[in-house]
Structures are given as structure tokens and as C-alpha cells.
Amino acid sequence: MASVNAPRGLQIAKKNGDGSNSTGVRTIDLSNASPLVASALVPSDIFTGDPIAIETAGTIKPCANGVSIKSAGVFQGCSFVNASGEQKFARSITGGVTATDVKIHIASDPAQTFFIQSNIVVTAAEHPTGIAIKNAPWVAGTGSHKTGMSGYTIDGDGNTQAVSNLRVIRRAPWDTGIGTSAGETDAYPWYEVRINTHFDNFTTCTVSAS
């Protein structure tokens, strides 16, 4: 059980519903960009497990807290050629790095589900009528270049029926907390979620009048 606060962001689980259990990783190829442009397009540090947004100018950044920015998916690593001409494969990327042949990999399928850790204790009273059937925001956290892993968590007391970043599907099946007379489970439980605010969930189309 998760008694230690050790977030790793959004970790790939499976596909929602009856979809096949493939990861659906998409590659964003910046290899035609000059080193200056490539560094400008990735201005912030990004870590495996970070939800990312692609802005109007093509800038790729970790999603901030809040629901106004729609996520393109979850960062799954990168490859690039550094300023010394060395080919690099990494679980994280340093913002503004001067590099060529930059490729960013993201889990982009809106039906993809993920495991993510709560940032707080969640009481047994919240199961299954609380966070386990509602939406909740993610909380941006600082990742580690040593491990390459994200620091994002789910807000354990932020459950709501209003629009929020994540739809909680269930408690992670491998994370079995222990309820006590006080109603407390383990300190930092994990949940299976999908991204509510994925940009492919927001589409505009015409409707036939005939």
C-alpha cells in the first residue's frame, strides 16, 4: 500500500471501456526546426508523467493547474541530438535546451487511462461515494531529472461534480489501503483516472439540417 508520498505523475494504465490495451504513443517531430526554434518550442522542463499542452504557437509545456488549458496527452520521454552532436534518449527534457532532431513522445489517446497518486490522506468515507466517483484536479509538482519522473499528483480532497482535469474511475487495483475505526486509509492512495480536459474531447463539427 502507498504509505510514502512518491508521485510519478500520470502512469499509463490501459484504455477506457473495451478498448485494446495499447499505449497509443504519438511522436511530435521537431527535427526540421533550427536549434533556436527547437529550444523556444520547449521552454520548460518536462518529465515523464507530466500532462502537456500544445499552445497556439506550437510551444509544448506542462499543463498548469486549472481547466482552461486543454491537455494534448502525457509526456513519455524524448530523443534529441545535443549541442555536442550526441544522440540522447531521455525520460525528461530541460527547458530551452539547444538541440536538433528533437522528438517528443506523448500518450495522446483521450481514451487512455492512467494511475496517479493522491497528494494527501484520503479517508475510507470517501470510498466509494466520494473521490472514487467524481472529478478531481491534478496538482502540478516538480519532477526529477535524476529519475526523469513527474511530480504531478491528484488533489485528494478536491473531488467535485463540476468539470475538472481528471475523472476518477476507481482505486488502483494493486493499491490496497486499510480502513481503520477512524476511517483512514493509507496516506497516499493511487487512483485510475482518465483526462477529462483532453483537447480531443473538445471538437467542433457541423450538423446536417436534412
PDB file of C-alpha atoms in Angstrom:
ATOM      1  CA  MET A   1       0.000   0.000   0.000  1.00  0.00           C
ATOM      2  CA  ALA A   2       1.137   3.562  -0.705  1.00  0.00           C
ATOM      3  CA  SER A   3       2.336   4.860   2.644  1.00  0.00           C
ATOM      4  CA  VAL A   4       5.038   7.042   1.071  1.00  0.00           C
ATOM      5  CA  ASN A   5       4.482  10.259  -0.849  1.00  0.00           C
ATOM      6  CA  ALA A   6       6.319   9.312  -4.053  1.00  0.00           C
ATOM      7  CA  PRO A   7       4.396  10.747  -7.010  1.00  0.00           C
ATOM      8  CA  ARG A   8       5.293   9.767 -10.554  1.00  0.00           C
ATOM      9  CA  GLY A   9       2.697  11.814 -12.393  1.00  0.00           C
ATOM     10  CA  LEU A  10       0.282  10.062 -14.742  1.00  0.00           C
ATOM     11  CA  GLN A  11       1.434   6.492 -15.375  1.00  0.00           C
ATOM     12  CA  ILE A  12      -0.104   4.581 -18.287  1.00  0.00           C
ATOM     13  CA  ALA A  13      -2.722   2.013 -17.211  1.00  0.00           C
ATOM     14  CA  LYS A  14      -4.995   0.821 -20.039  1.00  0.00           C
ATOM     15  CA  LYS A  15      -7.727   2.028 -22.401  1.00  0.00           C
ATOM     16  CA  ASN A  16     -11.099   3.144 -21.084  1.00  0.00           C
ATOM     17  CA  GLY A  17     -14.047   0.845 -21.708  1.00  0.00           C
ATOM     18  CA  ASP A  18     -13.429  -2.109 -24.008  1.00  0.00           C
ATOM     19  CA  GLY A  19     -10.534  -0.576 -25.911  1.00  0.00           C
ATOM     20  CA  SER A  20      -7.397  -2.625 -26.524  1.00  0.00           C
ATOM     21  CA  ASN A  21      -4.629  -2.206 -24.001  1.00  0.00           C
ATOM     22  CA  SER A  22      -2.204  -0.324 -26.268  1.00  0.00           C
ATOM     23  CA  THR A  23      -0.470   2.847 -25.240  1.00  0.00           C
ATOM     24  CA  GLY A  24      -1.156   4.921 -28.367  1.00  0.00           C
ATOM     25  CA  VAL A  25       2.042   6.963 -28.107  1.00  0.00           C
ATOM     26  CA  ARG A  26       2.343   9.822 -30.606  1.00  0.00           C
ATOM     27  CA  THR A  27       5.602  11.451 -31.651  1.00  0.00           C
ATOM     28  CA  ILE A  28       5.844  15.216 -32.143  1.00  0.00           C
ATOM     29  CA  ASP A  29       8.739  15.668 -34.543  1.00  0.00           C
ATOM     30  CA  LEU A  30      10.624  18.952 -34.241  1.00  0.00           C
ATOM     31  CA  SER A  31      13.545  17.692 -36.349  1.00  0.00           C
ATOM     32  CA  ASN A  32      13.012  20.337 -39.056  1.00  0.00           C
ATOM     33  CA  ALA A  33      13.269  23.151 -36.514  1.00  0.00           C
ATOM     34  CA  SER A  34      16.535  25.051 -36.086  1.00  0.00           C
ATOM     35  CA  PRO A  35      18.247  24.694 -32.678  1.00  0.00           C
ATOM     36  CA  LEU A  36      16.961  28.139 -31.694  1.00  0.00           C
ATOM     37  CA  VAL A  37      13.384  27.291 -32.684  1.00  0.00           C
ATOM     38  CA  ALA A  38      13.526  23.863 -31.027  1.00  0.00           C
ATOM     39  CA  SER A  39      14.674  25.360 -27.739  1.00  0.00           C
ATOM     40  CA  ALA A  40      11.958  28.014 -27.938  1.00  0.00           C
ATOM     41  CA  LEU A  41       9.262  25.402 -28.562  1.00  0.00           C
ATOM     42  CA  VAL A  42      10.159  23.532 -25.354  1.00  0.00           C
ATOM     43  CA  PRO A  43      10.789  26.401 -22.899  1.00  0.00           C
ATOM     44  CA  SER A  44      10.053  24.481 -19.680  1.00  0.00           C
ATOM     45  CA  ASP A  45      11.353  21.298 -18.070  1.00  0.00           C
ATOM     46  CA  ILE A  46       9.068  18.331 -18.850  1.00  0.00           C
ATOM     47  CA  PHE A  47       9.098  14.944 -17.122  1.00  0.00           C
ATOM     48  CA  THR A  48       7.608  11.534 -17.905  1.00  0.00           C
ATOM     49  CA  GLY A  49       4.086  11.572 -16.500  1.00  0.00           C
ATOM     50  CA  ASP A  50       3.508  15.313 -16.982  1.00  0.00           C
ATOM     51  CA  PRO A  51       0.279  16.245 -18.788  1.00  0.00           C
ATOM     52  CA  ILE A  52       1.299  18.596 -21.569  1.00  0.00           C
ATOM     53  CA  ALA A  53      -0.353  21.373 -23.540  1.00  0.00           C
ATOM     54  CA  ILE A  54       0.457  22.488 -27.081  1.00  0.00           C
ATOM     55  CA  GLU A  55      -0.096  26.221 -27.324  1.00  0.00           C
ATOM     56  CA  THR A  56      -1.182  28.178 -30.399  1.00  0.00           C
ATOM     57  CA  ALA A  57       2.405  28.965 -31.425  1.00  0.00           C
ATOM     58  CA  GLY A  58       3.354  25.294 -31.102  1.00  0.00           C
ATOM     59  CA  THR A  59       5.012  25.714 -27.716  1.00  0.00           C
ATOM     60  CA  ILE A  60       4.960  22.496 -25.646  1.00  0.00           C
ATOM     61  CA  LYS A  61       4.612  22.938 -21.880  1.00  0.00           C
ATOM     62  CA  PRO A  62       3.446  21.012 -18.819  1.00  0.00           C
ATOM     63  CA  CYS A  63      -0.194  21.799 -18.071  1.00  0.00           C
ATOM     64  CA  ALA A  64      -0.742  24.259 -15.280  1.00  0.00           C
ATOM     65  CA  ASN A  65      -3.333  23.772 -12.560  1.00  0.00           C
ATOM     66  CA  GLY A  66      -6.858  24.626 -13.669  1.00  0.00           C
ATOM     67  CA  VAL A  67      -9.078  23.538 -16.556  1.00  0.00           C
ATOM     68  CA  SER A  68      -8.685  26.415 -19.025  1.00  0.00           C
ATOM     69  CA  ILE A  69      -5.760  24.759 -20.867  1.00  0.00           C
ATOM     70  CA  LYS A  70      -6.633  21.518 -22.667  1.00  0.00           C
ATOM     71  CA  SER A  71      -4.096  18.697 -22.485  1.00  0.00           C
ATOM     72  CA  ALA A  72      -2.680  17.007 -25.592  1.00  0.00           C
ATOM     73  CA  GLY A  73      -1.683  13.934 -23.588  1.00  0.00           C
ATOM     74  CA  VAL A  74       1.026  12.791 -21.205  1.00  0.00           C
ATOM     75  CA  PHE A  75       4.777  13.094 -21.794  1.00  0.00           C
ATOM     76  CA  GLN A  76       6.521   9.734 -22.362  1.00  0.00           C
ATOM     77  CA  GLY A  77      10.095  10.813 -22.996  1.00  0.00           C
ATOM     78  CA  CYS A  78      12.089  12.328 -25.836  1.00  0.00           C
ATOM     79  CA  SER A  79      15.071  11.999 -28.110  1.00  0.00           C
ATOM     80  CA  PHE A  80      17.367  14.697 -29.479  1.00  0.00           C
ATOM     81  CA  VAL A  81      20.887  15.493 -30.645  1.00  0.00           C
ATOM     82  CA  ASN A  82      22.601  17.806 -28.167  1.00  0.00           C
ATOM     83  CA  ALA A  83      24.956  20.702 -28.845  1.00  0.00           C
ATOM     84  CA  SER A  84      27.932  18.276 -28.838  1.00  0.00           C
ATOM     85  CA  GLY A  85      26.372  16.178 -31.602  1.00  0.00           C
ATOM     86  CA  GLU A  86      25.464  13.301 -29.264  1.00  0.00           C
ATOM     87  CA  GLN A  87      22.202  11.389 -29.730  1.00  0.00           C
ATOM     88  CA  LYS A  88      20.269  11.382 -26.456  1.00  0.00           C
ATOM     89  CA  PHE A  89      17.214   9.445 -25.272  1.00  0.00           C
ATOM     90  CA  ALA A  90      15.714  10.713 -22.039  1.00  0.00           C
ATOM     91  CA  ARG A  91      12.719  10.480 -19.707  1.00  0.00           C
ATOM     92  CA  SER A  92      12.830  14.240 -19.217  1.00  0.00           C
ATOM     93  CA  ILE A  93      13.890  17.304 -21.158  1.00  0.00           C
ATOM     94  CA  THR A  94      15.435  20.532 -19.888  1.00  0.00           C
ATOM     95  CA  GLY A  95      13.547  23.616 -20.973  1.00  0.00           C
ATOM     96  CA  GLY A  96      15.353  25.760 -23.521  1.00  0.00           C
ATOM     97  CA  VAL A  97      17.979  23.111 -24.297  1.00  0.00           C
ATOM     98  CA  THR A  98      19.856  23.753 -27.547  1.00  0.00           C
ATOM     99  CA  ALA A  99      19.295  20.636 -29.617  1.00  0.00           C
ATOM    100  CA  THR A 100      18.424  19.327 -33.066  1.00  0.00           C
ATOM    101  CA  ASP A 101      16.349  16.366 -34.268  1.00  0.00           C
ATOM    102  CA  VAL A 102      14.066  16.819 -31.266  1.00  0.00           C
ATOM    103  CA  LYS A 103      11.243  14.297 -30.920  1.00  0.00           C
ATOM    104  CA  ILE A 104       8.702  14.473 -28.094  1.00  0.00           C
ATOM    105  CA  HIS A 105       6.667  11.343 -27.282  1.00  0.00           C
ATOM    106  CA  ILE A 106       3.231  11.598 -25.673  1.00  0.00           C
ATOM    107  CA  ALA A 107       0.407   9.218 -24.792  1.00  0.00           C
ATOM    108  CA  SER A 108      -2.202  11.095 -26.778  1.00  0.00           C
ATOM    109  CA  ASP A 109      -5.301   8.868 -26.906  1.00  0.00           C
ATOM    110  CA  PRO A 110      -8.174  10.529 -24.982  1.00  0.00           C
ATOM    111  CA  ALA A 111      -9.415   7.018 -24.053  1.00  0.00           C
ATOM    112  CA  GLN A 112      -6.114   6.229 -22.314  1.00  0.00           C
ATOM    113  CA  THR A 113      -6.344   5.752 -18.558  1.00  0.00           C
ATOM    114  CA  PHE A 114      -3.585   6.403 -16.063  1.00  0.00           C
ATOM    115  CA  PHE A 115      -2.603   5.724 -12.464  1.00  0.00           C
ATOM    116  CA  ILE A 116      -1.820   8.759 -10.309  1.00  0.00           C
ATOM    117  CA  GLN A 117      -1.069   9.203  -6.615  1.00  0.00           C
ATOM    118  CA  SER A 118      -3.078  11.345  -4.209  1.00  0.00           C
ATOM    119  CA  ASN A 119      -1.270  14.243  -2.583  1.00  0.00           C
ATOM    120  CA  ILE A 120      -2.908  13.630   0.833  1.00  0.00           C
ATOM    121  CA  VAL A 121      -4.557  11.065   3.096  1.00  0.00           C
ATOM    122  CA  VAL A 122      -7.958  10.020   1.740  1.00  0.00           C
ATOM    123  CA  THR A 123     -10.372   8.626   4.297  1.00  0.00           C
ATOM    124  CA  ALA A 124     -12.381   5.442   3.897  1.00  0.00           C
ATOM    125  CA  ALA A 125     -15.509   7.596   3.985  1.00  0.00           C
ATOM    126  CA  GLU A 126     -14.529   8.858   0.560  1.00  0.00           C
ATOM    127  CA  HIS A 127     -14.863   5.344  -0.900  1.00  0.00           C
ATOM    128  CA  PRO A 128     -16.836   4.636  -2.961  1.00  0.00           C
ATOM    129  CA  THR A 129     -19.111   7.665  -2.677  1.00  0.00           C
ATOM    130  CA  GLY A 130     -16.504  10.398  -2.658  1.00  0.00           C
ATOM    131  CA  ILE A 131     -13.475  10.853  -4.886  1.00  0.00           C
ATOM    132  CA  ALA A 132     -13.969   7.408  -6.438  1.00  0.00           C
ATOM    133  CA  ILE A 133     -16.972   8.528  -8.493  1.00  0.00           C
ATOM    134  CA  LYS A 134     -16.144  12.171  -9.149  1.00  0.00           C
ATOM    135  CA  ASN A 135     -13.795  14.504 -10.954  1.00  0.00           C
ATOM    136  CA  ALA A 136     -10.689  15.968  -9.359  1.00  0.00           C
ATOM    137  CA  PRO A 137      -7.904  18.364 -10.386  1.00  0.00           C
ATOM    138  CA  TRP A 138      -4.289  17.455 -10.824  1.00  0.00           C
ATOM    139  CA  VAL A 139      -1.691  19.322  -8.787  1.00  0.00           C
ATOM    140  CA  ALA A 140       1.465  20.340 -10.641  1.00  0.00           C
ATOM    141  CA  GLY A 141       4.649  19.234  -8.916  1.00  0.00           C
ATOM    142  CA  THR A 142       8.370  19.421  -9.611  1.00  0.00           C
ATOM    143  CA  GLY A 143       9.790  16.393 -11.372  1.00  0.00           C
ATOM    144  CA  SER A 144      13.263  14.879 -11.070  1.00  0.00           C
ATOM    145  CA  HIS A 145      15.899  14.913 -13.812  1.00  0.00           C
ATOM    146  CA  LYS A 146      17.651  12.117 -11.897  1.00  0.00           C
ATOM    147  CA  THR A 147      14.719   9.714 -12.362  1.00  0.00           C
ATOM    148  CA  GLY A 148      13.028  11.576 -15.205  1.00  0.00           C
ATOM    149  CA  MET A 149       9.696  11.191 -13.406  1.00  0.00           C
ATOM    150  CA  SER A 150       6.906  13.722 -12.938  1.00  0.00           C
ATOM    151  CA  GLY A 151       5.822  15.214  -9.637  1.00  0.00           C
ATOM    152  CA  TYR A 152       2.132  15.622 -10.545  1.00  0.00           C
ATOM    153  CA  THR A 153      -0.475  14.286  -8.115  1.00  0.00           C
ATOM    154  CA  ILE A 154      -4.263  14.187  -7.891  1.00  0.00           C
ATOM    155  CA  ASP A 155      -5.882  16.535  -5.390  1.00  0.00           C
ATOM    156  CA  GLY A 156      -7.185  14.059  -2.823  1.00  0.00           C
ATOM    157  CA  ASP A 157      -9.689  16.469  -1.294  1.00  0.00           C
ATOM    158  CA  GLY A 158     -10.568  18.318  -4.484  1.00  0.00           C
ATOM    159  CA  ASN A 159     -13.277  15.932  -5.693  1.00  0.00           C
ATOM    160  CA  THR A 160     -16.165  17.642  -7.447  1.00  0.00           C
ATOM    161  CA  GLN A 161     -19.052  17.023  -9.800  1.00  0.00           C
ATOM    162  CA  ALA A 162     -18.019  20.125 -11.768  1.00  0.00           C
ATOM    163  CA  VAL A 163     -15.591  19.990 -14.689  1.00  0.00           C
ATOM    164  CA  SER A 164     -12.064  19.169 -13.575  1.00  0.00           C
ATOM    165  CA  ASN A 165      -8.873  17.760 -15.090  1.00  0.00           C
ATOM    166  CA  LEU A 166      -9.333  14.115 -14.156  1.00  0.00           C
ATOM    167  CA  ARG A 167     -12.230  11.677 -13.989  1.00  0.00           C
ATOM    168  CA  VAL A 168     -11.625   9.148 -11.236  1.00  0.00           C
ATOM    169  CA  ILE A 169     -12.509   5.626 -12.382  1.00  0.00           C
ATOM    170  CA  ARG A 170     -11.539   3.593  -9.329  1.00  0.00           C
ATOM    171  CA  ARG A 171      -8.910   2.953  -6.714  1.00  0.00           C
ATOM    172  CA  ALA A 172      -5.840   1.425  -8.359  1.00  0.00           C
ATOM    173  CA  PRO A 173      -6.485  -2.337  -8.074  1.00  0.00           C
ATOM    174  CA  TRP A 174      -2.969  -3.071  -6.853  1.00  0.00           C
ATOM    175  CA  ASP A 175      -3.074  -0.375  -4.140  1.00  0.00           C
ATOM    176  CA  THR A 176      -4.999  -1.855  -1.206  1.00  0.00           C
ATOM    177  CA  GLY A 177      -5.418   0.541   1.677  1.00  0.00           C
ATOM    178  CA  ILE A 178      -6.518  -0.461   5.146  1.00  0.00           C
ATOM    179  CA  GLY A 179      -9.543   1.235   6.703  1.00  0.00           C
ATOM    180  CA  THR A 180      -9.448   1.837  10.461  1.00  0.00           C
ATOM    181  CA  SER A 181     -12.019   2.799  13.054  1.00  0.00           C
ATOM    182  CA  ALA A 182     -11.051   6.385  12.311  1.00  0.00           C
ATOM    183  CA  GLY A 183     -11.918   5.805   8.667  1.00  0.00           C
ATOM    184  CA  GLU A 184      -8.410   6.415   7.384  1.00  0.00           C
ATOM    185  CA  THR A 185      -6.765   4.506   4.546  1.00  0.00           C
ATOM    186  CA  ASP A 186      -3.092   4.576   3.657  1.00  0.00           C
ATOM    187  CA  ALA A 187      -1.627   8.040   3.392  1.00  0.00           C
ATOM    188  CA  TYR A 188      -1.168   8.493  -0.355  1.00  0.00           C
ATOM    189  CA  PRO A 189      -3.511   6.196  -2.314  1.00  0.00           C
ATOM    190  CA  TRP A 190      -3.329   5.697  -6.083  1.00  0.00           C
ATOM    191  CA  TYR A 191      -6.282   6.012  -8.454  1.00  0.00           C
ATOM    192  CA  GLU A 192      -7.037   5.065 -12.029  1.00  0.00           C
ATOM    193  CA  VAL A 193      -8.161   8.142 -13.964  1.00  0.00           C
ATOM    194  CA  ARG A 194      -8.700   9.495 -17.432  1.00  0.00           C
ATOM    195  CA  ILE A 195      -8.108  13.053 -18.623  1.00  0.00           C
ATOM    196  CA  ASN A 196     -11.381  14.994 -18.815  1.00  0.00           C
ATOM    197  CA  THR A 197      -9.790  18.087 -20.306  1.00  0.00           C
ATOM    198  CA  HIS A 198      -8.041  16.339 -23.206  1.00  0.00           C
ATOM    199  CA  PHE A 199      -8.219  18.554 -26.299  1.00  0.00           C
ATOM    200  CA  ASP A 200      -9.572  15.696 -28.421  1.00  0.00           C
ATOM    201  CA  ASN A 201     -12.622  15.632 -26.158  1.00  0.00           C
ATOM    202  CA  PHE A 202     -13.463  19.160 -27.318  1.00  0.00           C
ATOM    203  CA  THR A 203     -14.369  19.125 -31.014  1.00  0.00           C
ATOM    204  CA  THR A 204     -16.464  21.353 -33.256  1.00  0.00           C
ATOM    205  CA  CYS A 205     -18.428  19.926 -36.183  1.00  0.00           C
ATOM    206  CA  THR A 206     -21.340  20.897 -38.392  1.00  0.00           C
ATOM    207  CA  VAL A 207     -24.710  19.236 -38.033  1.00  0.00           C
ATOM    208  CA  SER A 208     -26.728  18.298 -41.098  1.00  0.00           C
ATOM    209  CA  ALA A 209     -30.090  20.051 -41.334  1.00  0.00           C
ATOM    210  CA  SER A 210     -31.500  17.435 -43.718  1.00  0.00           C
TER     211      SER A 210
END
